[in-house]
Amino acid sequence: MAQTTKDVYLLKTNEQQFINKPLKDLLKEIKPEIKVGYGTIGEGHQYFSFKFRTLKDWGKNQGNWEDRVTIYVYVKEPIDWQSKNRPKGKEMIWTKEDAAKYGNLTVGLIKVYIQPKE
């Protein structure tokens, strides 16, 4: 579905086909490489944030505008994500192991944020 970062908005448009389904179903539809991904646990909500530029590029405000998009995927179960337990310097790098570990969590909501041009 999302062949490029320009297509990521289609995930929100077609959100209903992912709601109450495993996260792994949604991840299969994202073809651009997720460069940054991490879980957040807040009071009453938990979600993953996926970005298509490295943190270094974000910090320097570099890269294609089309890649300046973030997908927020809220899940229904608690996320066991602790940066202190992740490899040093790679705390926010999404891996295949993460996709396998969290793939069965249930999608509750999808948000797409595109960084506006300055």
Coordinates of C-alpha atoms in Angstrom, one line a residue:
M1 CA 0.0 0.0 0.0
A2 CA 2.7 2.5 1.0
Q3 CA 5.3 1.9 -1.7
T4 CA 7.0 5.3 -1.0
T5 CA 6.9 7.8 1.8
K6 CA 4.5 9.9 -0.5
D7 CA 2.0 7.0 -0.1
V8 CA 2.1 6.8 3.7
Y9 CA -1.1 8.9 4.0
L10 CA -2.9 5.9 2.4
L11 CA -2.4 4.0 5.7
K12 CA -4.6 6.5 7.4
T13 CA -7.1 6.7 4.6
N14 CA -7.5 2.9 4.8
E15 CA -7.1 2.7 8.5
Q16 CA -10.3 0.6 9.0
Q17 CA -8.6 -2.4 7.4
F18 CA -5.9 -2.4 10.1
I19 CA -8.0 -1.6 13.2
N20 CA -8.2 -4.6 15.6
K21 CA -5.7 -6.4 13.5
P22 CA -2.1 -7.3 14.4
L23 CA 0.6 -4.7 13.9
K24 CA 2.4 -7.1 11.6
D25 CA -0.4 -6.7 9.0
L26 CA 0.2 -3.0 8.9
L27 CA 4.0 -3.3 8.8
K28 CA 3.7 -5.6 5.7
E29 CA 2.1 -2.6 3.9
I30 CA 5.0 -0.2 4.6
K31 CA 7.6 -0.6 1.9
P32 CA 9.9 2.3 2.7
E33 CA 12.5 1.4 5.2
I34 CA 11.6 2.4 8.8
K35 CA 14.8 4.1 10.0
V36 CA 13.6 5.1 13.4
G37 CA 11.0 3.4 15.5
Y38 CA 10.2 3.3 19.2
G39 CA 7.4 2.6 21.6
T40 CA 5.9 5.1 24.0
I41 CA 3.8 4.3 27.0
G42 CA 1.7 7.1 28.4
E43 CA -1.2 7.2 30.8
G44 CA -4.0 5.4 29.0
H45 CA -2.3 5.1 25.7
Q46 CA 0.6 3.3 24.0
Y47 CA 1.9 3.8 20.5
F48 CA 4.8 3.3 18.2
S49 CA 6.4 6.1 16.2
F50 CA 7.9 5.3 12.8
K51 CA 10.2 7.6 10.8
F52 CA 11.9 7.2 7.5
R53 CA 14.9 9.4 8.1
T54 CA 17.7 8.8 10.6
L55 CA 17.8 10.8 13.8
K56 CA 21.0 12.5 12.5
D57 CA 19.1 13.7 9.4
W58 CA 16.2 14.9 11.5
G59 CA 18.6 16.8 13.8
K60 CA 20.3 18.5 10.8
N61 CA 16.9 18.9 9.1
Q62 CA 18.3 17.1 6.1
G63 CA 16.7 14.7 3.6
N64 CA 13.9 14.7 1.1
W65 CA 10.7 16.5 2.2
E66 CA 8.7 13.4 1.3
D67 CA 10.7 11.4 3.9
R68 CA 9.7 13.9 6.7
V69 CA 6.7 11.9 7.7
T70 CA 5.9 10.1 10.9
I71 CA 3.4 7.3 11.5
Y72 CA 2.0 6.9 14.9
V73 CA 0.4 3.5 15.5
Y74 CA -1.6 3.2 18.7
V75 CA -1.9 -0.3 20.0
K76 CA -4.4 -1.8 22.5
E77 CA -1.9 -3.7 24.6
P78 CA 0.9 -2.4 26.8
I79 CA 4.3 -2.0 25.0
D80 CA 7.3 -3.4 26.8
W81 CA 9.8 -0.8 25.4
Q82 CA 12.6 0.3 27.6
S83 CA 15.4 2.3 26.0
K84 CA 17.8 1.3 28.8
N85 CA 17.5 -2.3 27.7
R86 CA 18.3 -1.7 24.0
P87 CA 21.8 -1.5 22.5
K88 CA 23.7 1.7 23.3
G89 CA 23.4 4.2 20.4
K90 CA 20.5 2.2 18.8
E91 CA 17.8 2.8 21.4
M92 CA 15.4 4.1 18.7
I93 CA 16.4 2.0 15.7
W94 CA 13.5 -0.3 14.5
T95 CA 14.7 -3.8 13.8
K96 CA 13.3 -7.0 12.4
E97 CA 13.4 -8.4 15.9
D98 CA 11.1 -5.5 17.0
A99 CA 8.7 -6.3 14.2
A100 CA 8.6 -9.9 15.4
K101 CA 8.3 -9.1 19.1
Y102 CA 5.6 -6.5 18.7
G103 CA 3.9 -7.8 15.6
N104 CA 1.0 -9.4 17.4
L105 CA -0.1 -6.3 19.2
T106 CA -3.5 -5.0 18.1
V107 CA -3.7 -1.8 16.1
G108 CA -6.2 0.7 17.6
L109 CA -5.5 3.9 15.7
I110 CA -3.2 5.3 13.0
K111 CA -2.0 8.9 12.7
V112 CA 0.2 10.3 10.0
Y113 CA 2.1 13.5 10.6
I114 CA 4.0 15.3 7.7
Q115 CA 6.5 17.9 8.8
P116 CA 5.5 21.2 7.1
K117 CA 7.9 22.9 4.8
E118 CA 9.6 25.8 6.6

